[in-house]
């Protein structure tokens, strides 16, 4: 377990670049993650909460989105910059530990976090523990192709789509498949049986 791929929080303003909303459309995330009846969602590695808040704008006030990060600077940033009436709740988490009861969460997404997990299996097990049966997890991460490396982390830090699909399948998720609609990223949608 190392921090060698972890995003440098000093560069956090880069996460608020509006072009990222074209690359990683919030509506696409919300449409695939929300089964229609859920009320409690989690964004793991939420960073500044920039994409989280755009998803919240689509979700509406009756929903709660817990925005977790291990980095205290990110929690402070969210607390200072998110709108006062937001349904996004910033919360610090410890590595590989989700502060929720078993079978209590209606959907979870991780945006450009997966490649930073060294290794990802302990967090995937936690995600399976807290998701309600039939609820979904979406992983959005950087494609491991040279043409996609003009932006984002170095090639050697990235996890290929095939490896990510295999890792999520081996972690015990059901219906693991890739979804289209991202520019420099892949999306992997999976369900807890
Ligand atoms: C590249 S940033 C992406 C932030 C946000 N998802 C976005 O797309 O705007 C990755 C974030 O994950 C956080 N992070 C790194 N390792 C983590 C871990 N093991 N658990 C939770 N958060 C983590 C970092 O502090 C950082 O805020």
Tab-separated table of C-alpha atoms and ligand atoms in Angstrom:
chain	number	residue	atom	x	y	z
A	1	UNK	CA	0.000	0.000	0.000
A	2	UNK	CA	1.632	3.288	-1.135
A	3	UNK	CA	0.693	6.836	-2.004
A	4	UNK	CA	2.864	7.061	-5.110
A	5	UNK	CA	-0.041	7.612	-7.517
A	6	UNK	CA	-2.137	9.804	-5.234
A	7	UNK	CA	-3.369	13.085	-6.694
A	8	UNK	CA	-1.435	16.081	-5.339
A	9	UNK	CA	-4.005	18.208	-3.446
A	10	UNK	CA	-1.965	21.354	-4.205
A	11	UNK	CA	-3.222	20.925	-7.798
A	12	UNK	CA	-6.840	20.649	-6.738
A	13	UNK	CA	-8.052	23.686	-8.738
A	14	UNK	CA	-7.352	21.668	-11.913
A	15	UNK	CA	-10.287	19.464	-10.968
A	16	UNK	CA	-12.637	22.442	-11.408
A	17	UNK	CA	-11.905	22.883	-15.123
A	18	UNK	CA	-15.316	23.039	-16.864
A	19	UNK	CA	-14.002	21.011	-19.803
A	20	UNK	CA	-14.101	17.999	-17.468
A	21	UNK	CA	-17.904	18.155	-17.585
A	22	UNK	CA	-17.679	17.359	-21.325
A	23	UNK	CA	-15.193	14.557	-20.749
A	24	UNK	CA	-17.098	13.061	-17.788
A	25	UNK	CA	-20.758	14.094	-18.194
A	26	UNK	CA	-22.538	14.287	-14.814
A	27	UNK	CA	-25.865	13.323	-16.435
A	28	UNK	CA	-24.351	10.102	-17.761
A	29	UNK	CA	-23.154	9.171	-14.276
A	30	UNK	CA	-26.457	10.005	-12.620
A	31	UNK	CA	-28.530	8.187	-15.241
A	32	UNK	CA	-26.661	4.909	-14.856
A	33	UNK	CA	-26.170	4.985	-11.091
A	34	UNK	CA	-29.658	5.917	-9.971
A	35	UNK	CA	-32.200	3.087	-10.121
A	36	UNK	CA	-34.978	5.629	-9.553
A	37	UNK	CA	-35.893	4.932	-5.965
A	38	UNK	CA	-32.627	5.447	-4.107
A	39	UNK	CA	-31.932	8.244	-1.670
A	40	UNK	CA	-28.366	7.759	-0.400
A	41	UNK	CA	-25.356	7.829	-2.713
A	42	UNK	CA	-21.581	7.998	-2.264
A	43	UNK	CA	-18.813	9.618	-4.305
A	44	UNK	CA	-15.488	8.088	-3.207
A	45	UNK	CA	-12.436	10.291	-3.798
A	46	UNK	CA	-14.669	13.296	-4.463
A	47	UNK	CA	-11.782	15.806	-4.500
A	48	UNK	CA	-13.098	19.378	-4.622
A	49	UNK	CA	-16.651	18.098	-5.137
A	50	UNK	CA	-16.850	19.808	-8.528
A	51	UNK	CA	-18.372	16.891	-10.416
A	52	UNK	CA	-20.222	15.774	-7.280
A	53	UNK	CA	-22.113	19.073	-7.121
A	54	UNK	CA	-23.025	18.898	-10.811
A	55	UNK	CA	-24.475	15.438	-10.183
A	56	UNK	CA	-26.277	16.813	-7.107
A	57	UNK	CA	-27.885	19.505	-9.281
A	58	UNK	CA	-29.465	16.695	-11.319
A	59	UNK	CA	-30.339	14.542	-8.314
A	60	UNK	CA	-32.437	17.105	-6.461
A	61	UNK	CA	-32.671	18.024	-2.763
A	62	UNK	CA	-34.330	14.811	-1.509
A	63	UNK	CA	-31.131	12.869	-2.201
A	64	UNK	CA	-28.019	12.710	-0.022
A	65	UNK	CA	-24.624	12.352	-1.657
A	66	UNK	CA	-21.808	11.567	0.761
A	67	UNK	CA	-18.608	13.005	-0.736
A	68	UNK	CA	-15.694	11.092	0.757
A	69	UNK	CA	-11.973	11.713	0.498
A	70	UNK	CA	-8.904	10.689	2.474
A	71	UNK	CA	-7.329	14.098	1.997
A	72	UNK	CA	-8.252	16.724	4.656
A	73	UNK	CA	-7.542	19.586	2.225
A	74	UNK	CA	-10.248	18.277	-0.096
A	75	UNK	CA	-12.779	18.070	2.730
A	76	UNK	CA	-11.981	21.673	3.747
A	77	UNK	CA	-12.259	22.817	0.136
A	78	UNK	CA	-15.684	21.200	-0.270
A	79	UNK	CA	-16.896	22.643	3.046
A	80	UNK	CA	-15.828	26.142	1.947
A	81	UNK	CA	-16.985	26.132	-1.665
A	82	UNK	CA	-20.099	23.978	-2.039
A	83	UNK	CA	-23.418	25.871	-1.968
A	84	UNK	CA	-25.014	26.254	1.464
A	85	UNK	CA	-28.113	24.299	0.432
A	86	UNK	CA	-26.286	21.429	-1.225
A	87	UNK	CA	-27.250	17.807	-0.663
A	88	UNK	CA	-23.534	16.914	-0.877
A	89	UNK	CA	-22.087	15.972	2.516
A	90	UNK	CA	-18.263	16.076	2.630
A	91	UNK	CA	-16.724	13.533	4.974
A	92	UNK	CA	-13.190	12.356	5.548
A	93	UNK	CA	-12.676	8.624	5.197
A	94	UNK	CA	-9.845	6.348	6.211
A	95	UNK	CA	-8.227	4.310	3.493
A	96	UNK	CA	-10.304	1.268	2.484
A	97	UNK	CA	-12.960	1.901	5.128
A	98	UNK	CA	-16.430	3.256	4.354
A	99	UNK	CA	-18.308	4.806	7.309
A	100	UNK	CA	-21.642	3.168	6.486
A	101	UNK	CA	-23.648	0.140	7.606
A	102	UNK	CA	-23.900	-3.019	5.513
A	103	UNK	CA	-26.472	-2.836	2.679
A	104	UNK	CA	-27.229	0.856	3.276
A	105	UNK	CA	-26.152	2.700	0.098
A	106	UNK	CA	-28.091	3.041	-3.171
A	107	UNK	CA	-25.203	3.759	-5.528
A	108	UNK	CA	-21.480	4.566	-5.515
A	109	UNK	CA	-19.171	6.175	-8.057
A	110	UNK	CA	-15.400	6.706	-8.219
A	111	UNK	CA	-14.133	9.253	-10.724
A	112	UNK	CA	-10.423	9.082	-11.611
A	113	UNK	CA	-9.660	7.395	-8.289
A	114	UNK	CA	-9.347	3.741	-9.330
A	115	UNK	CA	-5.808	4.063	-10.750
A	116	UNK	CA	-4.652	5.632	-7.459
A	117	UNK	CA	-5.686	2.624	-5.368
A	118	UNK	CA	-2.717	0.475	-4.502
A	119	UNK	CA	-4.254	-2.098	-4.425
A	120	UNK	CA	-7.995	-1.654	-5.254
A	121	UNK	CA	-9.330	-4.935	-3.797
A	122	UNK	CA	-9.855	-3.803	-0.156
A	123	UNK	CA	-11.938	-0.790	-1.208
A	124	UNK	CA	-13.946	-2.889	-3.688
A	125	UNK	CA	-14.790	-5.289	-0.845
A	126	UNK	CA	-15.965	-2.339	1.279
A	127	UNK	CA	-18.107	-1.045	-1.587
A	128	UNK	CA	-19.770	-4.460	-1.915
A	129	UNK	CA	-20.393	-4.514	1.818
A	130	UNK	CA	-22.219	-1.171	1.963
A	131	UNK	CA	-24.165	-1.319	-1.320
A	132	UNK	CA	-27.731	-2.564	-1.148
A	133	UNK	CA	-28.400	-5.675	-3.249
A	134	UNK	CA	-29.122	-4.789	-6.898
A	135	UNK	CA	-27.483	-1.370	-6.519
A	136	UNK	CA	-24.657	-0.157	-8.708
A	137	UNK	CA	-21.079	1.026	-8.684
A	138	UNK	CA	-19.555	3.085	-11.498
A	139	UNK	CA	-15.808	3.421	-11.978
A	140	UNK	CA	-14.655	6.170	-14.355
A	141	UNK	CA	-10.933	6.214	-14.979
A	142	UNK	CA	-8.272	7.227	-17.470
A	143	UNK	CA	-7.903	5.060	-20.562
A	144	UNK	CA	-4.522	3.397	-20.810
A	145	UNK	CA	-3.758	4.383	-24.399
A	146	UNK	CA	-0.937	6.603	-25.533
A	147	UNK	CA	-3.361	8.807	-27.440
A	148	UNK	CA	-5.304	9.436	-24.241
A	149	UNK	CA	-2.224	10.473	-22.246
A	150	UNK	CA	-2.061	14.147	-23.271
A	151	UNK	CA	-4.201	14.798	-20.223
A	152	UNK	CA	-4.125	13.143	-16.819
A	153	UNK	CA	-1.674	10.799	-15.100
A	154	UNK	CA	1.332	9.146	-16.767
A	155	UNK	CA	0.765	6.007	-18.846
A	156	UNK	CA	2.460	3.771	-16.262
A	157	UNK	CA	0.085	4.912	-13.500
A	158	UNK	CA	-3.021	3.914	-15.452
A	159	UNK	CA	-4.985	0.662	-15.219
A	160	UNK	CA	-6.161	-0.770	-18.533
A	161	UNK	CA	-9.867	-1.268	-19.167
A	162	UNK	CA	-9.414	-5.053	-19.350
A	163	UNK	CA	-7.544	-5.177	-16.038
A	164	UNK	CA	-10.175	-2.983	-14.380
A	165	UNK	CA	-12.987	-5.207	-15.717
A	166	UNK	CA	-11.211	-8.336	-14.440
A	167	UNK	CA	-10.464	-6.783	-11.047
A	168	UNK	CA	-14.085	-5.753	-10.506
A	169	UNK	CA	-15.357	-9.169	-11.629
A	170	UNK	CA	-12.902	-10.970	-9.319
A	171	UNK	CA	-14.099	-8.783	-6.442
A	172	UNK	CA	-17.484	-10.490	-6.736
A	173	UNK	CA	-19.588	-7.865	-8.544
A	174	UNK	CA	-22.272	-8.909	-11.034
A	175	UNK	CA	-23.080	-7.674	-14.522
A	176	UNK	CA	-19.681	-5.997	-14.902
A	177	UNK	CA	-19.498	-4.159	-18.222
A	178	UNK	CA	-18.115	-1.105	-19.932
A	179	UNK	CA	-20.385	1.812	-20.791
A	180	UNK	CA	-19.702	4.386	-23.540
A	181	UNK	CA	-19.946	8.166	-23.369
A	182	UNK	CA	-16.631	9.384	-21.928
A	183	UNK	CA	-13.815	11.064	-23.872
A	184	UNK	CA	-10.452	10.179	-22.315
A	185	UNK	CA	-11.907	7.707	-19.845
A	186	UNK	CA	-13.627	4.357	-19.593
A	187	UNK	CA	-16.696	3.703	-17.512
A	188	UNK	CA	-17.195	0.360	-15.771
A	189	UNK	CA	-20.628	-0.310	-14.363
A	190	UNK	CA	-21.226	-3.200	-11.956
A	191	UNK	CA	-23.936	-4.404	-9.647
A	192	UNK	CA	-24.007	-6.022	-6.247
A	193	UNK	CA	-25.981	-9.238	-6.553
B	1	LIG	C1	-7.776	12.739	-9.252
B	1	LIG	S1	-8.686	13.209	-7.829
B	1	LIG	C2	-10.349	13.121	-8.470
B	1	LIG	C3	-11.331	13.917	-7.677
B	1	LIG	C4	-12.789	13.847	-8.158
B	1	LIG	N1	-13.270	12.481	-8.208
B	1	LIG	C5	-12.943	14.472	-9.519
B	1	LIG	O1	-12.949	13.726	-10.516
B	1	LIG	O2	-13.017	15.702	-9.596
B	1	LIG	C6	-8.629	11.743	-6.803
B	1	LIG	C7	-9.115	11.999	-5.393
B	1	LIG	O3	-9.143	10.770	-4.679
B	1	LIG	C8	-8.604	10.970	-3.382
B	1	LIG	N2	-8.064	9.673	-2.921
B	1	LIG	C9	-6.881	9.107	-3.226
B	1	LIG	N3	-6.782	7.881	-2.661
B	1	LIG	C10	-7.945	7.681	-1.986
B	1	LIG	C11	-8.455	6.606	-1.223
B	1	LIG	N4	-7.735	5.496	-1.021
B	1	LIG	N5	-9.678	6.727	-0.688
B	1	LIG	C12	-10.404	7.869	-0.875
B	1	LIG	N6	-9.975	8.924	-1.599
B	1	LIG	C13	-8.761	8.831	-2.147
B	1	LIG	C14	-7.562	12.056	-3.558
B	1	LIG	O4	-7.303	12.733	-2.351
B	1	LIG	C15	-8.245	12.951	-4.602
B	1	LIG	O5	-9.044	13.930	-4.006
